[in-house]
mmJSON file of the N, C-alpha and C atoms, coordinates in Angstrom:
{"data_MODEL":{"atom_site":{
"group_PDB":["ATOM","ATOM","ATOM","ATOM","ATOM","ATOM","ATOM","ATOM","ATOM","ATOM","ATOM","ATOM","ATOM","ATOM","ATOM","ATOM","ATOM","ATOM","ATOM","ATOM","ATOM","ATOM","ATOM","ATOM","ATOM","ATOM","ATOM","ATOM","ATOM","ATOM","ATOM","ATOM","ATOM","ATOM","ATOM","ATOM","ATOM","ATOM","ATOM","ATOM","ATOM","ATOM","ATOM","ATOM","ATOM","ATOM","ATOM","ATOM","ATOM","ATOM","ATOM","ATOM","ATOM","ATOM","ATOM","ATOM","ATOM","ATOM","ATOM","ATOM","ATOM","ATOM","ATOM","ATOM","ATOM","ATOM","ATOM","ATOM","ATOM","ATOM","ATOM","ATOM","ATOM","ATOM","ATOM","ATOM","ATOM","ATOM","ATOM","ATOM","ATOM","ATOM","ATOM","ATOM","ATOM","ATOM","ATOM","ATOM","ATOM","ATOM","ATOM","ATOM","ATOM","ATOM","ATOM","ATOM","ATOM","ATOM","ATOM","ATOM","ATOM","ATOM","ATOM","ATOM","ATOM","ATOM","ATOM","ATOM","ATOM","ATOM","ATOM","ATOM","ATOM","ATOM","ATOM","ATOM","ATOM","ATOM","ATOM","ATOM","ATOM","ATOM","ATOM","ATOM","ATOM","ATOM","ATOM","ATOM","ATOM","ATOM","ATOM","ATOM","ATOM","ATOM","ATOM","ATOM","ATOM","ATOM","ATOM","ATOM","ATOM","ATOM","ATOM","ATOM","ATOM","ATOM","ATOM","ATOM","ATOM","ATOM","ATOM","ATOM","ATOM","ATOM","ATOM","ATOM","ATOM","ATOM","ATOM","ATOM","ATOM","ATOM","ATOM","ATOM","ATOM","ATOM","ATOM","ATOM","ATOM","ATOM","ATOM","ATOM","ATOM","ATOM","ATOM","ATOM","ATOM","ATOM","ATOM","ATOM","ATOM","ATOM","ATOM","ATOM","ATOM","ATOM","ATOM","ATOM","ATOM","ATOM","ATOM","ATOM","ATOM","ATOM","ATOM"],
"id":[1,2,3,4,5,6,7,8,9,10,11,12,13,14,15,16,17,18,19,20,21,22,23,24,25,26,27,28,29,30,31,32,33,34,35,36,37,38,39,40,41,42,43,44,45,46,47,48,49,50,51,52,53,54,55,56,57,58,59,60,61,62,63,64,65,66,67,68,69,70,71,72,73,74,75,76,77,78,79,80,81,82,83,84,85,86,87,88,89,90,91,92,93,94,95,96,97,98,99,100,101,102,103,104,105,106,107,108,109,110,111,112,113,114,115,116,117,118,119,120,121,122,123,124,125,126,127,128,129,130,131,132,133,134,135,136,137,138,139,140,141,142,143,144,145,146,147,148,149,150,151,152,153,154,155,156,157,158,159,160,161,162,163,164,165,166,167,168,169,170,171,172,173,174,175,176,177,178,179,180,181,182,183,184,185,186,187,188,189,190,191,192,193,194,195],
"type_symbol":["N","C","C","N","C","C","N","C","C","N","C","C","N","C","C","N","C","C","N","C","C","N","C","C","N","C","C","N","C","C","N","C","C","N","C","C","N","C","C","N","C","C","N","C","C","N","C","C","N","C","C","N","C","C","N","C","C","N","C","C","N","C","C","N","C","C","N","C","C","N","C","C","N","C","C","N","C","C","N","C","C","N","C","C","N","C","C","N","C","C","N","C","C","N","C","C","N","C","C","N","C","C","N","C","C","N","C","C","N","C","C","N","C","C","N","C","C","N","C","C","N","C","C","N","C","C","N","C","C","N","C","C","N","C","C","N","C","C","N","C","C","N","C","C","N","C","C","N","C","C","N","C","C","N","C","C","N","C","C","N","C","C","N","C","C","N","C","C","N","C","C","N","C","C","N","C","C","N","C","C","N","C","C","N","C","C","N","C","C","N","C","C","N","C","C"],
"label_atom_id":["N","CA","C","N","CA","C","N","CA","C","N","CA","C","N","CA","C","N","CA","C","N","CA","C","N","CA","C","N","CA","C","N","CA","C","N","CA","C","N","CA","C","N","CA","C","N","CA","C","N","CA","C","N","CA","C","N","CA","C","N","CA","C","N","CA","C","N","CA","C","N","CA","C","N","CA","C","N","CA","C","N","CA","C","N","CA","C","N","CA","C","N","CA","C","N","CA","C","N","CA","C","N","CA","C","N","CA","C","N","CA","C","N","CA","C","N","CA","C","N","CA","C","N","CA","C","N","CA","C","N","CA","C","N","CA","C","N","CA","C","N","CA","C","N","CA","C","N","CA","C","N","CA","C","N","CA","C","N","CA","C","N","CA","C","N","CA","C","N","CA","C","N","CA","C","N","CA","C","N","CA","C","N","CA","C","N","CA","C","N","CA","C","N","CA","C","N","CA","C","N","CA","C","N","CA","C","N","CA","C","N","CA","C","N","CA","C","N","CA","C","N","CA","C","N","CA","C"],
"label_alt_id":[null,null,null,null,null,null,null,null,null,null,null,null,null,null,null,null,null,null,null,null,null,null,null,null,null,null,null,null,null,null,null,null,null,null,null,null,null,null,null,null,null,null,null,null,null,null,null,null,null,null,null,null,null,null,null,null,null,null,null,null,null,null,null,null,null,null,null,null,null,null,null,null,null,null,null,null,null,null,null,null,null,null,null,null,null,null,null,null,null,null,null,null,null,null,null,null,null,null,null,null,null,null,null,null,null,null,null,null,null,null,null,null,null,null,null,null,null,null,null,null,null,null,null,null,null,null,null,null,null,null,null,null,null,null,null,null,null,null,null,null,null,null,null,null,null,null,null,null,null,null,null,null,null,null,null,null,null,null,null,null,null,null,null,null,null,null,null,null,null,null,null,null,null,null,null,null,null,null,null,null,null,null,null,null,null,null,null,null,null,null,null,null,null,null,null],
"label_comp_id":["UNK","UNK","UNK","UNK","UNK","UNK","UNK","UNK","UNK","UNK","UNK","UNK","UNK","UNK","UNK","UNK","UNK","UNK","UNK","UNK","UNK","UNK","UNK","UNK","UNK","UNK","UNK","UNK","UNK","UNK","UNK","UNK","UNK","UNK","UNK","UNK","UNK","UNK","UNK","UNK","UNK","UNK","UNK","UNK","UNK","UNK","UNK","UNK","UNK","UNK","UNK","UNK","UNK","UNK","UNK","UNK","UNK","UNK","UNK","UNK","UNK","UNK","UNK","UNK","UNK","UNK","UNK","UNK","UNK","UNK","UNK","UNK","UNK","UNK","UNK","UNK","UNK","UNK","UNK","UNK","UNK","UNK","UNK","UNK","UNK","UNK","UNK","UNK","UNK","UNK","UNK","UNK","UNK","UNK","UNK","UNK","UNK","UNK","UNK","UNK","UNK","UNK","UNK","UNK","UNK","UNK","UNK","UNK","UNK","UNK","UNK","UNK","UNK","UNK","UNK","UNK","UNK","UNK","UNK","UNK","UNK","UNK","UNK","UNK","UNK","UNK","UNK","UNK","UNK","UNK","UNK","UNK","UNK","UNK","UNK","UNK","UNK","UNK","UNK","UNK","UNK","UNK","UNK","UNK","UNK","UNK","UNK","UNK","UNK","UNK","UNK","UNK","UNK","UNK","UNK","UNK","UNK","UNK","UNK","UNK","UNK","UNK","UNK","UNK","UNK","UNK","UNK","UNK","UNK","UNK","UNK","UNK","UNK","UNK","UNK","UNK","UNK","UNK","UNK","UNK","UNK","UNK","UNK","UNK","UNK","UNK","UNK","UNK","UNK","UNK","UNK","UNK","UNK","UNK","UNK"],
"label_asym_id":["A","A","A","A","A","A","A","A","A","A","A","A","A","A","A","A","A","A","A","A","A","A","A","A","A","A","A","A","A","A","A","A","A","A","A","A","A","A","A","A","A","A","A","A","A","A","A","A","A","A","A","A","A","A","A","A","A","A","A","A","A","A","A","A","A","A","A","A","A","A","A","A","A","A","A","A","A","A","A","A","A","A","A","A","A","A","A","A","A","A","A","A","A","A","A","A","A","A","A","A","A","A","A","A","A","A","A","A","A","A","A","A","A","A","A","A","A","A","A","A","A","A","A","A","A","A","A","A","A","A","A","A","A","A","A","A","A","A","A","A","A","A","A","A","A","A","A","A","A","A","A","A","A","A","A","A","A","A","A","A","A","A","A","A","A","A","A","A","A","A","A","A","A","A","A","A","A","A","A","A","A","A","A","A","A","A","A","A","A","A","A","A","A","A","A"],
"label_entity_id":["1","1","1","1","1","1","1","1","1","1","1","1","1","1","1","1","1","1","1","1","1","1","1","1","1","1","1","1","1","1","1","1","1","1","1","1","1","1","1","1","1","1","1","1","1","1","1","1","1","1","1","1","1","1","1","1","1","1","1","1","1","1","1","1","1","1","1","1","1","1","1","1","1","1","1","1","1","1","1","1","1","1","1","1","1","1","1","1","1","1","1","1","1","1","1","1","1","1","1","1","1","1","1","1","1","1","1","1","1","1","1","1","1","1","1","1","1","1","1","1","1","1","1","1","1","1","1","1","1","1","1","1","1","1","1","1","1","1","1","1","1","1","1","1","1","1","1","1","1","1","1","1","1","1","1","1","1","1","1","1","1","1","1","1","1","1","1","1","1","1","1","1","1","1","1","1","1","1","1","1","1","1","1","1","1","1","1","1","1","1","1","1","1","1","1"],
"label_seq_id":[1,1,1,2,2,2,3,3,3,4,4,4,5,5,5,6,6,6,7,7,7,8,8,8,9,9,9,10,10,10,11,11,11,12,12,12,13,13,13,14,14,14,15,15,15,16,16,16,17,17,17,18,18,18,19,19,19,20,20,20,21,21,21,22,22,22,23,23,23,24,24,24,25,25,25,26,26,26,27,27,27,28,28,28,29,29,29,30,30,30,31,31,31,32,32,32,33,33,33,34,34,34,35,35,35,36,36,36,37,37,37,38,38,38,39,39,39,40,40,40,41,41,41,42,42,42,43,43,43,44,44,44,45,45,45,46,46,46,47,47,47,48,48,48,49,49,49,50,50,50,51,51,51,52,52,52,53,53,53,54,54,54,55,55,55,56,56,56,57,57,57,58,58,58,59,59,59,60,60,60,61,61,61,62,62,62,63,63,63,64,64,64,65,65,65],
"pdbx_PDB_ins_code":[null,null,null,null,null,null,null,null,null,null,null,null,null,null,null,null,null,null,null,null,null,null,null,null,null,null,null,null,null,null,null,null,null,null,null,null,null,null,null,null,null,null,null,null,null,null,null,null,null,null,null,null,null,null,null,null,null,null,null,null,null,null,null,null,null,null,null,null,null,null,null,null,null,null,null,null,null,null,null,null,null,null,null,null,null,null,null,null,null,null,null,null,null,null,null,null,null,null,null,null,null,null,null,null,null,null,null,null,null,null,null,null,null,null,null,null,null,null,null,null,null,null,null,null,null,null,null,null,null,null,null,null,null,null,null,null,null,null,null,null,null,null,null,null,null,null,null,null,null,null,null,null,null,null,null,null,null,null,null,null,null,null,null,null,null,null,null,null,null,null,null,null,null,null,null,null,null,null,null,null,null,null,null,null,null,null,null,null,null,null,null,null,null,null,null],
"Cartn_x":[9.397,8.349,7.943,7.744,6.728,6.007,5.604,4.41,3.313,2.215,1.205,1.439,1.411,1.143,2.429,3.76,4.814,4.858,3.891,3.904,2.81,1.717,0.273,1.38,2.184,2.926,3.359,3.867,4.632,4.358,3.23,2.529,1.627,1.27,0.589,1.915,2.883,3.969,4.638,4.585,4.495,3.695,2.407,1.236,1.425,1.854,1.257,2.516,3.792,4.932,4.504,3.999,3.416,2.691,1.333,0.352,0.765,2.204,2.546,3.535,4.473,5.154,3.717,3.276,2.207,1.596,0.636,0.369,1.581,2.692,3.314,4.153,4.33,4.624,3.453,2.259,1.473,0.793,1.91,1.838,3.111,4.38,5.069,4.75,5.236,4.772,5.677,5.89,6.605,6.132,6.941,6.691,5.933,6.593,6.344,5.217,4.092,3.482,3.563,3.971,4.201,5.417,6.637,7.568,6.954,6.244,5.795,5.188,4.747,4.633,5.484,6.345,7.803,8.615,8.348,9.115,8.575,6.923,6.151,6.479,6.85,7.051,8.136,9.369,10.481,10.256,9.928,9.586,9.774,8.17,7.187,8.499,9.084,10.48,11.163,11.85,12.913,12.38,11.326,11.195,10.797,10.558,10.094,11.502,12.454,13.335,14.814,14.231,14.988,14.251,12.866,11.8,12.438,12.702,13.021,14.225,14.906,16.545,16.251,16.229,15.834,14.969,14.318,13.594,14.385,14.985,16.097,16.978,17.546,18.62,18.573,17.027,17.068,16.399,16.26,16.16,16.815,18.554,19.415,20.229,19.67,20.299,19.37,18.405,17.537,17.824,18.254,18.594,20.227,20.879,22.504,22.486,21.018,21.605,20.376],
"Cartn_y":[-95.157,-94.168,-93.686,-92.6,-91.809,-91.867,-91.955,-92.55,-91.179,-91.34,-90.425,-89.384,-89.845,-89.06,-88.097,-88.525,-87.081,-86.217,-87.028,-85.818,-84.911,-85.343,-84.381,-83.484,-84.258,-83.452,-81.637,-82.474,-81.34,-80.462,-80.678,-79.147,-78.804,-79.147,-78.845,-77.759,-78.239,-77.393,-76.037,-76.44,-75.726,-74.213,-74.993,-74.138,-73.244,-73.894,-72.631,-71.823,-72.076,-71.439,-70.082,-70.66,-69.793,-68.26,-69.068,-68.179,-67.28,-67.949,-67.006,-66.081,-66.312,-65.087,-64.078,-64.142,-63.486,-62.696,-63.513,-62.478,-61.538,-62.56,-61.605,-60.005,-60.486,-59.042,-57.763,-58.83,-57.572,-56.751,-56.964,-56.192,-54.72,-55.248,-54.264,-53.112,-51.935,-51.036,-50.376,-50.377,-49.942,-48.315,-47.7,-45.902,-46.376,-47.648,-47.452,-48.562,-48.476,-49.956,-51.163,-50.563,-51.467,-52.064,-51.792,-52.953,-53.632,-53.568,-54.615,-55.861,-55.595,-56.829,-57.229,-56.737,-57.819,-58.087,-57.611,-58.092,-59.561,-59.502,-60.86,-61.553,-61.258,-62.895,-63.441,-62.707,-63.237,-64.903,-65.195,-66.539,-67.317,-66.854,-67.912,-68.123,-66.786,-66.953,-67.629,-67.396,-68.514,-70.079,-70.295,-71.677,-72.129,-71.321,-71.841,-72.146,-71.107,-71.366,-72.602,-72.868,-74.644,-74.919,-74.887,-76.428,-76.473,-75.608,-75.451,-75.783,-75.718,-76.174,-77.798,-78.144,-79.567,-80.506,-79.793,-80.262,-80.635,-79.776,-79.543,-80.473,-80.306,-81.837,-83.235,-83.061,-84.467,-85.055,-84.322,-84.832,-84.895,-84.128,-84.15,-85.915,-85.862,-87.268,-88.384,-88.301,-89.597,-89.889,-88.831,-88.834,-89.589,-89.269,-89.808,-91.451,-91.914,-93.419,-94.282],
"Cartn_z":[-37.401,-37.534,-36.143,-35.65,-34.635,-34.665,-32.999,-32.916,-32.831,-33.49,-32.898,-31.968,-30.638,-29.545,-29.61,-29.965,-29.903,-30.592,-31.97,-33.511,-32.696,-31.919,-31.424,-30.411,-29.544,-28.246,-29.409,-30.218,-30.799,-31.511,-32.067,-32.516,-31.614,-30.458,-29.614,-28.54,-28.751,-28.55,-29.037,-30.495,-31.195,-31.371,-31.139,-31.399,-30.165,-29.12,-27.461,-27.556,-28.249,-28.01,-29.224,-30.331,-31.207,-30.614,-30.031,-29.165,-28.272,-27.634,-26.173,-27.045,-28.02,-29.011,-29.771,-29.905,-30.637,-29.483,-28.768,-27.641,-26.906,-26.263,-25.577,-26.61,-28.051,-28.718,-28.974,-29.025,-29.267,-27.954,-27.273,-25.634,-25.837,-26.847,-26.583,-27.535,-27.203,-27.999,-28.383,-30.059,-31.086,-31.941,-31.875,-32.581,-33.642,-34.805,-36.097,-36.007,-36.374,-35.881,-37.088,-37.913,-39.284,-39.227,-37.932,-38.177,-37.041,-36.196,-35.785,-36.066,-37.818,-38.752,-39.284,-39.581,-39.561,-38.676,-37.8,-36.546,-36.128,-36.112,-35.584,-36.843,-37.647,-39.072,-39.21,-38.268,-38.693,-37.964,-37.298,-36.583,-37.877,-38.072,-39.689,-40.653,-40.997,-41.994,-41.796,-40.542,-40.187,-40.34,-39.887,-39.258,-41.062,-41.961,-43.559,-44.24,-43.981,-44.525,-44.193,-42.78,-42.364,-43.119,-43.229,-43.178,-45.494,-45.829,-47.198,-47.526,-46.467,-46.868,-46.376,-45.5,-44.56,-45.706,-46.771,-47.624,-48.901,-49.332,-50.433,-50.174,-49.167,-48.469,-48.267,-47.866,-47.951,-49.199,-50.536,-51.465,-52.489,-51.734,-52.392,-52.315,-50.782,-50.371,-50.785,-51.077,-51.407,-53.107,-53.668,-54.87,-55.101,-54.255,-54.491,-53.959,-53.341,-53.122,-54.092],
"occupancy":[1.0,1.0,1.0,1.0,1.0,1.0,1.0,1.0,1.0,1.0,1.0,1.0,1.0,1.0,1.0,1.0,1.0,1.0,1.0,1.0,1.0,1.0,1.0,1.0,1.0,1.0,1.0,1.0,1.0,1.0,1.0,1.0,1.0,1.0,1.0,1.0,1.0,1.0,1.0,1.0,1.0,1.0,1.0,1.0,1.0,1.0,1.0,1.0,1.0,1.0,1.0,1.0,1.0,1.0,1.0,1.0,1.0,1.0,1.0,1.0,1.0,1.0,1.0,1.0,1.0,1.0,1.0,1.0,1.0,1.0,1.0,1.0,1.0,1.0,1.0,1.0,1.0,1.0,1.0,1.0,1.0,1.0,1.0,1.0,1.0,1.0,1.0,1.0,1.0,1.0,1.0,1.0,1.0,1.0,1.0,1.0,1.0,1.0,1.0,1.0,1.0,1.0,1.0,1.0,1.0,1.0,1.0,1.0,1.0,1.0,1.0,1.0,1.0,1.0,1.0,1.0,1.0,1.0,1.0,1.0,1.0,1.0,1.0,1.0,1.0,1.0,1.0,1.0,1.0,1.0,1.0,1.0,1.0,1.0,1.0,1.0,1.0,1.0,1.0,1.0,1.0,1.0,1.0,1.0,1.0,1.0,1.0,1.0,1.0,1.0,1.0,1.0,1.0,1.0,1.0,1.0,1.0,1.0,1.0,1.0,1.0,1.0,1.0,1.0,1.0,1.0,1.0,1.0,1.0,1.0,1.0,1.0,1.0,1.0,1.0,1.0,1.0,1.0,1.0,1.0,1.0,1.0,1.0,1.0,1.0,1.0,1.0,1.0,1.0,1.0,1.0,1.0,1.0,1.0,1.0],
"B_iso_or_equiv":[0.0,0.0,0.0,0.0,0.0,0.0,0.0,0.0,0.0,0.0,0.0,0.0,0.0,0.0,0.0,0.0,0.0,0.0,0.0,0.0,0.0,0.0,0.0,0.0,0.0,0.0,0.0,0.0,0.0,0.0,0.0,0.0,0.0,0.0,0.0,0.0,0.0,0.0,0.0,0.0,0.0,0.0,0.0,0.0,0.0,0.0,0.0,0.0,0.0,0.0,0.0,0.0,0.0,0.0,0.0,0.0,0.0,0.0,0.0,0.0,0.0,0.0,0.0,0.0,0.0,0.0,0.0,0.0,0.0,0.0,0.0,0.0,0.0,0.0,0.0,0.0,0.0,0.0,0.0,0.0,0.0,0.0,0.0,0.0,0.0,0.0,0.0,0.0,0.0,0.0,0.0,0.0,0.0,0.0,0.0,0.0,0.0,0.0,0.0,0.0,0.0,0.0,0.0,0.0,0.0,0.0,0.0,0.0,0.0,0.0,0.0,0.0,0.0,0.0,0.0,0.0,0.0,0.0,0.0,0.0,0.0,0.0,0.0,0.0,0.0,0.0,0.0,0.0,0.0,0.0,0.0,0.0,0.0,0.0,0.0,0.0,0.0,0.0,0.0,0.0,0.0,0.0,0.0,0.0,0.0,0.0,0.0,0.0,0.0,0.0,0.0,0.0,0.0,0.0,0.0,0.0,0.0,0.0,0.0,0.0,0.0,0.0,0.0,0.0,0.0,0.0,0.0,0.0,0.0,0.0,0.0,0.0,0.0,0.0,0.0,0.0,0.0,0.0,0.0,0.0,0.0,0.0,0.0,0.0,0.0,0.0,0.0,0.0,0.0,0.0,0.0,0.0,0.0,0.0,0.0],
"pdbx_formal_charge":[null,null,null,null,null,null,null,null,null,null,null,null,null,null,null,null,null,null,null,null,null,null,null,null,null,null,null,null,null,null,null,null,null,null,null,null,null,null,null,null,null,null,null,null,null,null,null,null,null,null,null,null,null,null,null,null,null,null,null,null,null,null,null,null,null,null,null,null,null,null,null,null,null,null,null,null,null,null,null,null,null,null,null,null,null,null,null,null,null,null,null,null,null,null,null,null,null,null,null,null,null,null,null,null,null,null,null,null,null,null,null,null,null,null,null,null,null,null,null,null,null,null,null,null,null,null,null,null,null,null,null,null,null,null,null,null,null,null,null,null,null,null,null,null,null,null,null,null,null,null,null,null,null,null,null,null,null,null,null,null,null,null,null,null,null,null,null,null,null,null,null,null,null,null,null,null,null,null,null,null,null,null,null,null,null,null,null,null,null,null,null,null,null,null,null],
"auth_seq_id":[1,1,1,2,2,2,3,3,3,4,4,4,5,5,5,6,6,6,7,7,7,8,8,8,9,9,9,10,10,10,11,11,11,12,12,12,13,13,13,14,14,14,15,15,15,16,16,16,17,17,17,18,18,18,19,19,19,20,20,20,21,21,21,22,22,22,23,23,23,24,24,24,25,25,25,26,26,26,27,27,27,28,28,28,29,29,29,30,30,30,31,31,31,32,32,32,33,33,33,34,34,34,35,35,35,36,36,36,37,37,37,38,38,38,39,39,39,40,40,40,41,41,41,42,42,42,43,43,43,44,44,44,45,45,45,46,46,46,47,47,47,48,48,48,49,49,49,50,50,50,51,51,51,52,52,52,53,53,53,54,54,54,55,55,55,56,56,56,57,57,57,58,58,58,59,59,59,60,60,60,61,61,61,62,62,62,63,63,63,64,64,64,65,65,65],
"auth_comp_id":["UNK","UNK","UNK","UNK","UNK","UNK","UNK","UNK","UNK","UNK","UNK","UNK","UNK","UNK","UNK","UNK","UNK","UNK","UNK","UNK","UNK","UNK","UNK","UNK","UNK","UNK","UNK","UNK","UNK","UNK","UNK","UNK","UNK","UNK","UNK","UNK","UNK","UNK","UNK","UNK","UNK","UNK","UNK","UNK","UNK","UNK","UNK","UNK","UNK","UNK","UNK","UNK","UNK","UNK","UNK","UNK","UNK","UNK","UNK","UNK","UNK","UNK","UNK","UNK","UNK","UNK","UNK","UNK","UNK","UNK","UNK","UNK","UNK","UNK","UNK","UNK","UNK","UNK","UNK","UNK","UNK","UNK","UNK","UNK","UNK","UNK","UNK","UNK","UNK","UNK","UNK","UNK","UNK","UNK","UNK","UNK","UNK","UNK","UNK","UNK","UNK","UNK","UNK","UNK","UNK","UNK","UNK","UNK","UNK","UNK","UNK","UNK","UNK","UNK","UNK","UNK","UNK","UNK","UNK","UNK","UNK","UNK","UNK","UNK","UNK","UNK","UNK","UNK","UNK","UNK","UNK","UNK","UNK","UNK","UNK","UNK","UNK","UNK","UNK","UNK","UNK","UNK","UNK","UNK","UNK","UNK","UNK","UNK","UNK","UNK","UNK","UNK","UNK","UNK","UNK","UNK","UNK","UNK","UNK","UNK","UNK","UNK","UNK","UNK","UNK","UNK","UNK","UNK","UNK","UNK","UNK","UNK","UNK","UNK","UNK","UNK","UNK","UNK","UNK","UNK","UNK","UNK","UNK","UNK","UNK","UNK","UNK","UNK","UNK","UNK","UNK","UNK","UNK","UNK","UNK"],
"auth_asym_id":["A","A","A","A","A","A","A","A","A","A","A","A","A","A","A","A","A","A","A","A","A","A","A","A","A","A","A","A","A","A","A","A","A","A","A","A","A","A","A","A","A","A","A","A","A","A","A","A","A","A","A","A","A","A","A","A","A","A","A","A","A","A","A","A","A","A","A","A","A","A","A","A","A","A","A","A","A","A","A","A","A","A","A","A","A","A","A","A","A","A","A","A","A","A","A","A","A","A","A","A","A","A","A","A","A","A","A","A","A","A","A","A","A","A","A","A","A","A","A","A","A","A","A","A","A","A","A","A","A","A","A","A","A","A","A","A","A","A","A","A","A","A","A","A","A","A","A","A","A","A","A","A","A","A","A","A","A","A","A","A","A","A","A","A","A","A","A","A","A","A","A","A","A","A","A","A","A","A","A","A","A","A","A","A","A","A","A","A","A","A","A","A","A","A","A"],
"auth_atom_id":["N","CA","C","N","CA","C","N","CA","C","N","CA","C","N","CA","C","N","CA","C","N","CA","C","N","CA","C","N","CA","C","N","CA","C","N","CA","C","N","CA","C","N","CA","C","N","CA","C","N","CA","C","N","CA","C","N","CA","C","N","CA","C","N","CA","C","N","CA","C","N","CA","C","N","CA","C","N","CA","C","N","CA","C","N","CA","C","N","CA","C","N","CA","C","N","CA","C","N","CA","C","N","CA","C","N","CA","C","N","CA","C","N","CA","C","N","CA","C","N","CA","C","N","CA","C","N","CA","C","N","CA","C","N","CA","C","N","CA","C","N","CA","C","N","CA","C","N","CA","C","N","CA","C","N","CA","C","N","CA","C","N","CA","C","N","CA","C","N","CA","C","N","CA","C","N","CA","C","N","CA","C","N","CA","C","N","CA","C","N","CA","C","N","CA","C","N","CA","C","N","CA","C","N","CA","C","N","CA","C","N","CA","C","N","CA","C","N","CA","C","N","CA","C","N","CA","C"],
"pdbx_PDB_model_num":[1,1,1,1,1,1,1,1,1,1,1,1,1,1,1,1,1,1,1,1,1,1,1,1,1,1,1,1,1,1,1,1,1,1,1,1,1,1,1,1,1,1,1,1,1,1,1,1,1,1,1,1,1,1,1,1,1,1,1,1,1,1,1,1,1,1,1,1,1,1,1,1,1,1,1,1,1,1,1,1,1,1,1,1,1,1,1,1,1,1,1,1,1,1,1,1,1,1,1,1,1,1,1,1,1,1,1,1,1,1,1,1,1,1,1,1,1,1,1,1,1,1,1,1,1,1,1,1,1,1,1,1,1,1,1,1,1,1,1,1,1,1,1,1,1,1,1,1,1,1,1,1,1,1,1,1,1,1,1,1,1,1,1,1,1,1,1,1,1,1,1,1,1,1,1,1,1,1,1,1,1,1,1,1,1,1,1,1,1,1,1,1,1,1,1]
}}}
């Protein structure tokens, strides 16, 4: 098991890498301003759709033993 302090390291990691994509896009400037909301979610998407497969998998594997 992990300990505490790397699970805190890591959404504390998480979180500022978050903050600095968010701020630093809503600096650039886009014609259409509405793909600039899907432009900033593809992150959230991506990182849902490991966390959904990574989920699916390993309960494919806890199931086969």
């Amino acid at each position: 098991m992990r300990s505490p302090k790397i699970s805190k390291l890591t959404y504390g990691l998480l979180a500022l890498c978050g903050a600095i994509y968010f701020l630093g896009f809503s600096q650039v400037d886009v014609p259409f301003p509405f793909l600039k909301v899907y432009v900033t979610m593809i992150p959230i998407q991506l990182a849902a759709f490991i966390y959904v497969g990574w989920f699916i998998r390993r309960r494919q594997l806890d199931a086969e033993k």
